[in-house]
């Protein structure tokens, strides 16, 4: 198990046919050898794993990565109203080139690509 810093960038969408490096998330989590989040290590962490959300025209947001009834989510405030669920993250490794779907707080689902994963 190794703690890794992950950067996700918006993949191709109708509004961004080439993707967008300006729409991004950066977070640090413990990963196993296959690139999956280690829930036990995360639960034992002295500090919550922080996520930063970067979005053009909006203030950067800082939150935490948590396990919830929705699966893994990015949470910015106490409660689940602002949680952004990461679709099927338990089934997808966090490796460069992999794609994830994040459900934004407004319910829209956006594809993101892992562009970096390092210690």
N, CA, C and O atoms as a GROMACS GRO file, in nm:
protein
  476
    1UNK      N    1   0.084  -0.117   0.000
    1UNK     CA    2   0.000   0.000   0.000
    1UNK      C    3   0.089   0.124   0.000
    1UNK      O    4   0.184   0.134   0.077
    2UNK      N    5   0.056   0.217  -0.088
    2UNK     CA    6   0.131   0.342  -0.100
    2UNK      C    7   0.034   0.458  -0.116
    2UNK      O    8  -0.064   0.447  -0.190
    3UNK      N    9   0.061   0.567  -0.048
    3UNK     CA   10  -0.020   0.687  -0.066
    3UNK      C   11   0.021   0.753  -0.198
    3UNK      O   12   0.139   0.775  -0.223
    4UNK      N   13  -0.078   0.784  -0.280
    4UNK     CA   14  -0.053   0.844  -0.412
    4UNK      C   15  -0.134   0.972  -0.429
    4UNK      O   16  -0.244   0.985  -0.374
    5UNK      N   17  -0.079   1.064  -0.504
    5UNK     CA   18  -0.150   1.185  -0.544
    5UNK      C   19  -0.202   1.164  -0.685
    5UNK      O   20  -0.126   1.133  -0.776
    6UNK      N   21  -0.332   1.180  -0.701
    6UNK     CA   22  -0.401   1.153  -0.828
    6UNK      C   23  -0.451   1.285  -0.885
    6UNK      O   24  -0.503   1.369  -0.812
    7UNK      N   25  -0.437   1.303  -1.016
    7UNK     CA   26  -0.498   1.418  -1.085
    7UNK      C   27  -0.593   1.364  -1.191
    7UNK      O   28  -0.556   1.286  -1.278
    8UNK      N   29  -0.719   1.410  -1.181
    8UNK     CA   30  -0.821   1.379  -1.280
    8UNK      C   31  -0.849   1.505  -1.360
    8UNK      O   32  -0.860   1.613  -1.304
    9UNK      N   33  -0.860   1.490  -1.493
    9UNK     CA   34  -0.898   1.604  -1.578
    9UNK      C   35  -1.020   1.565  -1.660
    9UNK      O   36  -1.038   1.449  -1.696
   10UNK      N   37  -1.103   1.665  -1.689
   10UNK     CA   38  -1.224   1.641  -1.766
   10UNK      C   39  -1.189   1.577  -1.900
   10UNK      O   40  -1.105   1.626  -1.974
   11UNK      N   41  -1.255   1.466  -1.929
   11UNK     CA   42  -1.236   1.397  -2.057
   11UNK      C   43  -1.327   1.462  -2.161
   11UNK      O   44  -1.391   1.564  -2.134
   12UNK      N   45  -1.333   1.404  -2.279
   12UNK     CA   46  -1.414   1.462  -2.387
   12UNK      C   47  -1.562   1.466  -2.350
   12UNK      O   48  -1.618   1.368  -2.300
   13UNK      N   49  -1.622   1.581  -2.375
   13UNK     CA   50  -1.767   1.598  -2.359
   13UNK      C   51  -1.815   1.681  -2.477
   13UNK      O   52  -1.734   1.730  -2.556
   14UNK      N   53  -1.946   1.698  -2.490
   14UNK     CA   54  -2.001   1.780  -2.598
   14UNK      C   55  -1.948   1.924  -2.588
   14UNK      O   56  -1.918   1.986  -2.690
   15UNK      N   57  -1.938   1.976  -2.466
   15UNK     CA   58  -1.890   2.113  -2.447
   15UNK      C   59  -1.738   2.125  -2.456
   15UNK      O   60  -1.686   2.234  -2.483
   16UNK      N   61  -1.668   2.016  -2.435
   16UNK     CA   62  -1.521   2.015  -2.437
   16UNK      C   63  -1.473   1.894  -2.518
   16UNK      O   64  -1.431   1.794  -2.461
   17UNK      N   65  -1.480   1.904  -2.653
   17UNK     CA   66  -1.446   1.788  -2.736
   17UNK      C   67  -1.301   1.739  -2.722
   17UNK      O   68  -1.271   1.625  -2.755
   18UNK      N   69  -1.213   1.825  -2.671
   18UNK     CA   70  -1.074   1.785  -2.648
   18UNK      C   71  -1.046   1.763  -2.500
   18UNK      O   72  -0.930   1.747  -2.460
   19UNK      N   73  -1.151   1.761  -2.418
   19UNK     CA   74  -1.132   1.752  -2.274
   19UNK      C   75  -1.091   1.889  -2.221
   19UNK      O   76  -1.092   1.987  -2.295
   20UNK      N   77  -1.056   1.896  -2.093
   20UNK     CA   78  -1.016   2.024  -2.034
   20UNK      C   79  -0.927   2.000  -1.913
   20UNK      O   80  -0.968   1.939  -1.814
   21UNK      N   81  -0.804   2.050  -1.922
   21UNK     CA   82  -0.714   2.039  -1.807
   21UNK      C   83  -0.749   2.142  -1.700
   21UNK      O   84  -0.703   2.131  -1.586
   22UNK      N   85  -0.832   2.241  -1.734
   22UNK     CA   86  -0.873   2.343  -1.638
   22UNK      C   87  -0.981   2.291  -1.543
   22UNK      O   88  -1.000   2.346  -1.435
   23UNK      N   89  -1.053   2.186  -1.583
   23UNK     CA   90  -1.155   2.122  -1.499
   23UNK      C   91  -1.089   1.998  -1.439
   23UNK      O   92  -1.071   1.897  -1.507
   24UNK      N   93  -1.053   2.006  -1.311
   24UNK     CA   94  -0.971   1.898  -1.255
   24UNK      C   95  -0.997   1.876  -1.107
   24UNK      O   96  -1.051   1.961  -1.036
   25UNK      N   97  -0.957   1.757  -1.064
   25UNK     CA   98  -0.955   1.719  -0.922
   25UNK      C   99  -0.816   1.667  -0.892
   25UNK      O  100  -0.757   1.597  -0.973
   26UNK      N  101  -0.764   1.701  -0.774
   26UNK     CA  102  -0.638   1.646  -0.726
   26UNK      C  103  -0.664   1.595  -0.585
   26UNK      O  104  -0.717   1.668  -0.500
   27UNK      N  105  -0.627   1.469  -0.559
   27UNK     CA  106  -0.649   1.412  -0.427
   27UNK      C  107  -0.542   1.308  -0.396
   27UNK      O  108  -0.474   1.259  -0.485
   28UNK      N  109  -0.530   1.276  -0.267
   28UNK     CA  110  -0.428   1.182  -0.221
   28UNK      C  111  -0.497   1.072  -0.142
   28UNK      O  112  -0.570   1.098  -0.046
   29UNK      N  113  -0.472   0.947  -0.183
   29UNK     CA  114  -0.534   0.830  -0.119
   29UNK      C  115  -0.434   0.714  -0.115
   29UNK      O  116  -0.340   0.711  -0.194
   30UNK      N  117  -0.456   0.618  -0.025
   30UNK     CA  118  -0.371   0.499  -0.023
   30UNK      C  119  -0.421   0.400  -0.129
   30UNK      O  120  -0.540   0.370  -0.136
   31UNK      N  121  -0.329   0.349  -0.211
   31UNK     CA  122  -0.364   0.254  -0.316
   31UNK      C  123  -0.291   0.122  -0.294
   31UNK      O  124  -0.178   0.119  -0.244
   32UNK      N  125  -0.357   0.013  -0.333
   32UNK     CA  126  -0.290  -0.117  -0.329
   32UNK      C  127  -0.207  -0.133  -0.457
   32UNK      O  128  -0.200  -0.041  -0.539
   33UNK      N  129  -0.145  -0.249  -0.476
   33UNK     CA  130  -0.057  -0.271  -0.591
   33UNK      C  131  -0.130  -0.266  -0.724
   33UNK      O  132  -0.068  -0.241  -0.828
   34UNK      N  133  -0.262  -0.289  -0.724
   34UNK     CA  134  -0.340  -0.286  -0.848
   34UNK      C  135  -0.399  -0.147  -0.876
   34UNK      O  136  -0.459  -0.126  -0.981
   35UNK      N  137  -0.382  -0.053  -0.784
   35UNK     CA  138  -0.431   0.083  -0.805
   35UNK      C  139  -0.568   0.111  -0.746
   35UNK      O  140  -0.631   0.211  -0.779
   36UNK      N  141  -0.615   0.023  -0.657
   36UNK     CA  142  -0.745   0.044  -0.592
   36UNK      C  143  -0.725   0.109  -0.456
   36UNK      O  144  -0.625   0.085  -0.388
   37UNK      N  145  -0.822   0.192  -0.416
   37UNK     CA  146  -0.815   0.255  -0.284
   37UNK      C  147  -0.818   0.148  -0.176
   37UNK      O  148  -0.896   0.052  -0.184
   38UNK      N  149  -0.732   0.164  -0.076
   38UNK     CA  150  -0.723   0.074   0.039
   38UNK      C  151  -0.814   0.127   0.150
   38UNK      O  152  -0.773   0.217   0.223
   39UNK      N  153  -0.936   0.074   0.165
   39UNK     CA  154  -1.030   0.128   0.264
   39UNK      C  155  -0.978   0.123   0.407
   39UNK      O  156  -1.001   0.216   0.484
   40UNK      N  157  -0.909   0.015   0.444
   40UNK     CA  158  -0.860   0.003   0.582
   40UNK      C  159  -0.754   0.109   0.612
   40UNK      O  160  -0.754   0.169   0.719
   41UNK      N  161  -0.663   0.131   0.519
   41UNK     CA  162  -0.560   0.233   0.538
   41UNK      C  163  -0.623   0.372   0.543
   41UNK      O  164  -0.579   0.458   0.620
   42UNK      N  165  -0.724   0.393   0.461
   42UNK     CA  166  -0.793   0.521   0.461
   42UNK      C  167  -0.861   0.545   0.596
   42UNK      O  168  -0.856   0.656   0.649
   43UNK      N  169  -0.923   0.442   0.650
   43UNK     CA  170  -0.993   0.454   0.779
   43UNK      C  171  -0.896   0.482   0.893
   43UNK      O  172  -0.932   0.549   0.990
   44UNK      N  173  -0.773   0.431   0.883
   44UNK     CA  174  -0.673   0.449   0.989
   44UNK      C  175  -0.592   0.578   0.974
   44UNK      O  176  -0.513   0.612   1.062
   45UNK      N  177  -0.612   0.649   0.864
   45UNK     CA  178  -0.532   0.769   0.838
   45UNK      C  179  -0.550   0.873   0.948
   45UNK      O  180  -0.662   0.898   0.993
   46UNK      N  181  -0.439   0.933   0.990
   46UNK     CA  182  -0.446   1.037   1.093
   46UNK      C  183  -0.520   1.160   1.043
   46UNK      O  184  -0.593   1.225   1.118
   47UNK      N  185  -0.500   1.192   0.916
   47UNK     CA  186  -0.569   1.305   0.854
   47UNK      C  187  -0.656   1.253   0.741
   47UNK      O  188  -0.620   1.157   0.673
   48UNK      N  189  -0.770   1.317   0.722
   48UNK     CA  190  -0.857   1.280   0.610
   48UNK      C  191  -0.787   1.310   0.478
   48UNK      O  192  -0.718   1.412   0.467
   49UNK      N  193  -0.804   1.224   0.378
   49UNK     CA  194  -0.746   1.253   0.248
   49UNK      C  195  -0.817   1.373   0.184
   49UNK      O  196  -0.940   1.373   0.169
   50UNK      N  197  -0.742   1.471   0.148
   50UNK     CA  198  -0.797   1.596   0.094
   50UNK      C  199  -0.813   1.587  -0.057
   50UNK      O  200  -0.730   1.527  -0.126
   51UNK      N  201  -0.921   1.647  -0.107
   51UNK     CA  202  -0.942   1.663  -0.251
   51UNK      C  203  -0.953   1.812  -0.279
   51UNK      O  204  -1.010   1.888  -0.200
   52UNK      N  205  -0.897   1.854  -0.392
   52UNK     CA  206  -0.913   1.992  -0.439
   52UNK      C  207  -0.982   1.986  -0.573
   52UNK      O  208  -0.947   1.905  -0.659
   53UNK      N  209  -1.080   2.074  -0.591
   53UNK     CA  210  -1.157   2.081  -0.716
   53UNK      C  211  -1.125   2.215  -0.781
   53UNK      O  212  -1.138   2.321  -0.719
   54UNK      N  213  -1.084   2.210  -0.909
   54UNK     CA  214  -1.049   2.329  -0.986
   54UNK      C  215  -1.149   2.341  -1.101
   54UNK      O  216  -1.166   2.248  -1.179
   55UNK      N  217  -1.215   2.456  -1.111
   55UNK     CA  218  -1.318   2.475  -1.213
   55UNK      C  219  -1.312   2.620  -1.260
   55UNK      O  220  -1.319   2.711  -1.178
   56UNK      N  221  -1.299   2.644  -1.391
   56UNK     CA  222  -1.292   2.782  -1.440
   56UNK      C  223  -1.414   2.864  -1.397
   56UNK      O  224  -1.528   2.816  -1.403
   57UNK      N  225  -1.389   2.986  -1.354
   57UNK     CA  226  -1.498   3.075  -1.315
   57UNK      C  227  -1.554   3.050  -1.177
   57UNK      O  228  -1.648   3.117  -1.136
   58UNK      N  229  -1.499   2.952  -1.104
   58UNK     CA  230  -1.544   2.921  -0.968
   58UNK      C  231  -1.424   2.920  -0.874
   58UNK      O  232  -1.312   2.892  -0.915
   59UNK      N  233  -1.451   2.949  -0.748
   59UNK     CA  234  -1.345   2.938  -0.648
   59UNK      C  235  -1.305   2.792  -0.633
   59UNK      O  236  -1.390   2.703  -0.640
   60UNK      N  237  -1.175   2.767  -0.614
   60UNK     CA  238  -1.130   2.630  -0.588
   60UNK      C  239  -1.199   2.579  -0.462
   60UNK      O  240  -1.222   2.656  -0.369
   61UNK      N  241  -1.231   2.450  -0.460
   61UNK     CA  242  -1.294   2.389  -0.344
   61UNK      C  243  -1.200   2.285  -0.284
   61UNK      O  244  -1.130   2.215  -0.356
   62UNK      N  245  -1.200   2.276  -0.152
   62UNK     CA  246  -1.126   2.172  -0.082
   62UNK      C  247  -1.224   2.088  -0.003
   62UNK      O  248  -1.317   2.141   0.059
   63UNK      N  249  -1.202   1.958  -0.004
   63UNK     CA  250  -1.289   1.867   0.069
   63UNK      C  251  -1.212   1.743   0.108
   63UNK      O  252  -1.089   1.744   0.117
   64UNK      N  253  -1.285   1.635   0.130
   64UNK     CA  254  -1.224   1.509   0.169
   64UNK      C  255  -1.279   1.395   0.083
   64UNK      O  256  -1.388   1.405   0.026
   65UNK      N  257  -1.202   1.288   0.076
   65UNK     CA  258  -1.245   1.165   0.008
   65UNK      C  259  -1.301   1.073   0.117
   65UNK      O  260  -1.232   1.041   0.214
   66UNK      N  261  -1.427   1.031   0.101
   66UNK     CA  262  -1.488   0.945   0.202
   66UNK      C  263  -1.566   0.831   0.136
   66UNK      O  264  -1.605   0.840   0.020
   67UNK      N  265  -1.586   0.726   0.213
   67UNK     CA  266  -1.675   0.618   0.171
   67UNK      C  267  -1.814   0.652   0.224
   67UNK      O  268  -1.828   0.692   0.340
   68UNK      N  269  -1.915   0.637   0.139
   68UNK     CA  270  -2.052   0.664   0.182
   68UNK      C  271  -2.143   0.556   0.123
   68UNK      O  272  -2.096   0.462   0.059
   69UNK      N  273  -2.272   0.571   0.147
   69UNK     CA  274  -2.367   0.476   0.089
   69UNK      C  275  -2.367   0.483  -0.063
   69UNK      O  276  -2.412   0.390  -0.129
   70UNK      N  277  -2.315   0.592  -0.120
   70UNK     CA  278  -2.305   0.609  -0.266
   70UNK      C  279  -2.175   0.550  -0.320
   70UNK      O  280  -2.153   0.551  -0.442
   71UNK      N  281  -2.090   0.498  -0.234
   71UNK     CA  282  -1.957   0.453  -0.274
   71UNK      C  283  -1.856   0.559  -0.234
   71UNK      O  284  -1.878   0.630  -0.135
   72UNK      N  285  -1.747   0.572  -0.307
   72UNK     CA  286  -1.648   0.675  -0.278
   72UNK      C  287  -1.701   0.808  -0.328
   72UNK      O  288  -1.755   0.817  -0.438
   73UNK      N  289  -1.686   0.912  -0.245
   73UNK     CA  290  -1.733   1.045  -0.284
   73UNK      C  291  -1.631   1.151  -0.243
   73UNK      O  292  -1.549   1.131  -0.153
   74UNK      N  293  -1.639   1.264  -0.314
   74UNK     CA  294  -1.569   1.384  -0.271
   74UNK      C  295  -1.673   1.465  -0.193
   74UNK      O  296  -1.782   1.491  -0.244
   75UNK      N  297  -1.641   1.504  -0.072
   75UNK     CA  298  -1.734   1.578   0.012
   75UNK      C  299  -1.670   1.709   0.056
   75UNK      O  300  -1.554   1.711   0.100
   76UNK      N  301  -1.745   1.818   0.044
   76UNK     CA  302  -1.690   1.950   0.074
   76UNK      C  303  -1.745   2.012   0.202
   76UNK      O  304  -1.685   2.104   0.257
   77UNK      N  305  -1.860   1.962   0.251
   77UNK     CA  306  -1.922   2.011   0.374
   77UNK      C  307  -1.980   1.893   0.449
   77UNK      O  308  -1.998   1.785   0.392
   78UNK      N  309  -2.010   1.912   0.577
   78UNK     CA  310  -2.076   1.808   0.656
   78UNK      C  311  -2.213   1.780   0.594
   78UNK      O  312  -2.283   1.873   0.553
   79UNK      N  313  -2.251   1.653   0.586
   79UNK     CA  314  -2.376   1.614   0.521
   79UNK      C  315  -2.348   1.568   0.380
   79UNK      O  316  -2.236   1.581   0.331
   80UNK      N  317  -2.449   1.514   0.314
   80UNK     CA  318  -2.425   1.458   0.181
   80UNK      C  319  -2.480   1.542   0.067
   80UNK      O  320  -2.474   1.498  -0.048
   81UNK      N  321  -2.534   1.661   0.095
   81UNK     CA  322  -2.593   1.743  -0.012
   81UNK      C  323  -2.491   1.785  -0.117
   81UNK      O  324  -2.526   1.802  -0.234
   82UNK      N  325  -2.367   1.802  -0.078
   82UNK     CA  326  -2.264   1.848  -0.170
   82UNK      C  327  -2.173   1.736  -0.219
   82UNK      O  328  -2.076   1.762  -0.290
   83UNK      N  329  -2.201   1.612  -0.181
   83UNK     CA  330  -2.114   1.501  -0.219
   83UNK      C  331  -2.115   1.478  -0.370
   83UNK      O  332  -2.220   1.484  -0.434
   84UNK      N  333  -1.998   1.451  -0.425
   84UNK     CA  334  -1.984   1.417  -0.566
   84UNK      C  335  -1.941   1.271  -0.573
   84UNK      O  336  -1.828   1.236  -0.539
   85UNK      N  337  -2.032   1.187  -0.617
   85UNK     CA  338  -2.007   1.043  -0.621
   85UNK      C  339  -1.916   1.008  -0.738
   85UNK      O  340  -1.926   1.066  -0.846
   86UNK      N  341  -1.826   0.912  -0.714
   86UNK     CA  342  -1.735   0.865  -0.817
   86UNK      C  343  -1.785   0.727  -0.859
   86UNK      O  344  -1.772   0.631  -0.784
   87UNK      N  345  -1.842   0.718  -0.977
   87UNK     CA  346  -1.910   0.598  -1.024
   87UNK      C  347  -1.816   0.478  -1.030
   87UNK      O  348  -1.713   0.483  -1.097
   88UNK      N  349  -1.852   0.372  -0.960
   88UNK     CA  350  -1.784   0.243  -0.963
   88UNK      C  351  -1.634   0.250  -0.936
   88UNK      O  352  -1.557   0.170  -0.991
   89UNK      N  353  -1.592   0.344  -0.853
   89UNK     CA  354  -1.448   0.355  -0.824
   89UNK      C  355  -1.394   0.228  -0.762
   89UNK      O  356  -1.277   0.194  -0.782
   90UNK      N  357  -1.476   0.157  -0.686
   90UNK     CA  358  -1.428   0.033  -0.624
   90UNK      C  359  -1.392  -0.071  -0.730
   90UNK      O  360  -1.318  -0.165  -0.701
   91UNK      N  361  -1.444  -0.055  -0.854
   91UNK     CA  362  -1.418  -0.150  -0.962
   91UNK      C  363  -1.314  -0.100  -1.062
   91UNK      O  364  -1.274  -0.175  -1.151
   92UNK      N  365  -1.269   0.025  -1.049
   92UNK     CA  366  -1.175   0.083  -1.145
   92UNK      C  367  -1.046   0.123  -1.073
   92UNK      O  368  -1.050   0.192  -0.972
   93UNK      N  369  -0.932   0.079  -1.125
   93UNK     CA  370  -0.806   0.121  -1.064
   93UNK      C  371  -0.775   0.267  -1.096
   93UNK      O  372  -0.817   0.318  -1.200
   94UNK      N  373  -0.702   0.332  -1.009
   94UNK     CA  374  -0.658   0.469  -1.032
   94UNK      C  375  -0.519   0.462  -1.095
   94UNK      O  376  -0.417   0.469  -1.027
   95UNK      N  377  -0.519   0.449  -1.227
   95UNK     CA  378  -0.396   0.442  -1.304
   95UNK      C  379  -0.406   0.539  -1.420
   95UNK      O  380  -0.515   0.563  -1.472
   96UNK      N  381  -0.292   0.594  -1.461
   96UNK     CA  382  -0.290   0.690  -1.572
   96UNK      C  383  -0.358   0.628  -1.694
   96UNK      O  384  -0.329   0.515  -1.733
   97UNK      N  385  -0.448   0.706  -1.754
   97UNK     CA  386  -0.520   0.662  -1.873
   97UNK      C  387  -0.658   0.606  -1.844
   97UNK      O  388  -0.740   0.595  -1.935
   98UNK      N  389  -0.685   0.569  -1.719
   98UNK     CA  390  -0.817   0.516  -1.682
   98UNK      C  391  -0.919   0.630  -1.678
   98UNK      O  392  -0.884   0.745  -1.654
   99UNK      N  393  -1.046   0.594  -1.701
   99UNK     CA  394  -1.155   0.691  -1.699
   99UNK      C  395  -1.248   0.664  -1.582
   99UNK      O  396  -1.272   0.548  -1.546
  100UNK      N  397  -1.302   0.771  -1.523
  100UNK     CA  398  -1.398   0.763  -1.414
  100UNK      C  399  -1.513   0.858  -1.445
  100UNK      O  400  -1.494   0.956  -1.516
  101UNK      N  401  -1.630   0.830  -1.392
  101UNK     CA  402  -1.743   0.920  -1.404
  101UNK      C  403  -1.773   0.978  -1.266
  101UNK      O  404  -1.787   0.905  -1.168
  102UNK      N  405  -1.782   1.110  -1.260
  102UNK     CA  406  -1.815   1.178  -1.135
  102UNK      C  407  -1.952   1.243  -1.150
  102UNK      O  408  -1.978   1.312  -1.248
  103UNK      N  409  -2.039   1.219  -1.052
  103UNK     CA  410  -2.170   1.282  -1.050
  103UNK      C  411  -2.157   1.412  -0.972
  103UNK      O  412  -2.134   1.412  -0.851
  104UNK      N  413  -2.173   1.523  -1.043
  104UNK     CA  414  -2.163   1.654  -0.981
  104UNK      C  415  -2.282   1.679  -0.888
  104UNK      O  416  -2.379   1.604  -0.891
  105UNK      N  417  -2.273   1.783  -0.807
  105UNK     CA  418  -2.380   1.812  -0.711
  105UNK      C  419  -2.512   1.845  -0.779
  105UNK      O  420  -2.618   1.829  -0.719
  106UNK      N  421  -2.508   1.890  -0.905
  106UNK     CA  422  -2.632   1.920  -0.977
  106UNK      C  423  -2.690   1.796  -1.046
  106UNK      O  424  -2.791   1.805  -1.115
  107UNK      N  425  -2.626   1.681  -1.027
  107UNK     CA  426  -2.674   1.556  -1.085
  107UNK      C  427  -2.613   1.521  -1.219
  107UNK      O  428  -2.632   1.410  -1.268
  108UNK      N  429  -2.540   1.614  -1.281
  108UNK     CA  430  -2.479   1.584  -1.410
  108UNK      C  431  -2.362   1.488  -1.390
  108UNK      O  432  -2.289   1.496  -1.292
  109UNK      N  433  -2.347   1.397  -1.486
  109UNK     CA  434  -2.238   1.300  -1.481
  109UNK      C  435  -2.133   1.340  -1.584
  109UNK      O  436  -2.164   1.360  -1.702
  110UNK      N  437  -2.010   1.353  -1.539
  110UNK     CA  438  -1.902   1.395  -1.627
  110UNK      C  439  -1.788   1.293  -1.626
  110UNK      O  440  -1.754   1.239  -1.521
  111UNK      N  441  -1.730   1.267  -1.744
  111UNK     CA  442  -1.617   1.174  -1.751
  111UNK      C  443  -1.485   1.244  -1.719
  111UNK      O  444  -1.462   1.357  -1.763
  112UNK      N  445  -1.402   1.177  -1.643
  112UNK     CA  446  -1.269   1.228  -1.611
  112UNK      C  447  -1.166   1.121  -1.640
  112UNK      O  448  -1.194   1.001  -1.631
  113UNK      N  449  -1.046   1.167  -1.676
  113UNK     CA  450  -0.936   1.075  -1.705
  113UNK      C  451  -0.826   1.096  -1.602
  113UNK      O  452  -0.795   1.209  -1.564
  114UNK      N  453  -0.767   0.986  -1.557
  114UNK     CA  454  -0.652   0.993  -1.466
  114UNK      C  455  -0.532   1.035  -1.551
  114UNK      O  456  -0.490   0.962  -1.640
  115UNK      N  457  -0.476   1.154  -1.522
  115UNK     CA  458  -0.363   1.203  -1.600
  115UNK      C  459  -0.231   1.191  -1.524
  115UNK      O  460  -0.124   1.194  -1.585
  116UNK      N  461  -0.237   1.177  -1.391
  116UNK     CA  462  -0.114   1.151  -1.316
  116UNK      C  463  -0.147   1.076  -1.188
  116UNK      O  464  -0.255   1.090  -1.130
  117UNK      N  465  -0.049   0.997  -1.146
  117UNK     CA  466  -0.062   0.917  -1.024
  117UNK      C  467   0.081   0.896  -0.973
  117UNK      O  468   0.157   0.819  -1.031
  118UNK      N  469   0.116   0.965  -0.864
  118UNK     CA  470   0.254   0.956  -0.815
  118UNK      C  471   0.258   0.966  -0.664
  118UNK      O  472   0.161   1.009  -0.600
  119UNK      N  473   0.371   0.925  -0.607
  119UNK     CA  474   0.388   0.931  -0.460
  119UNK      C  475   0.412   1.072  -0.414
  119UNK      O  476   0.428   1.096  -0.294
   0.00000   0.00000   0.00000
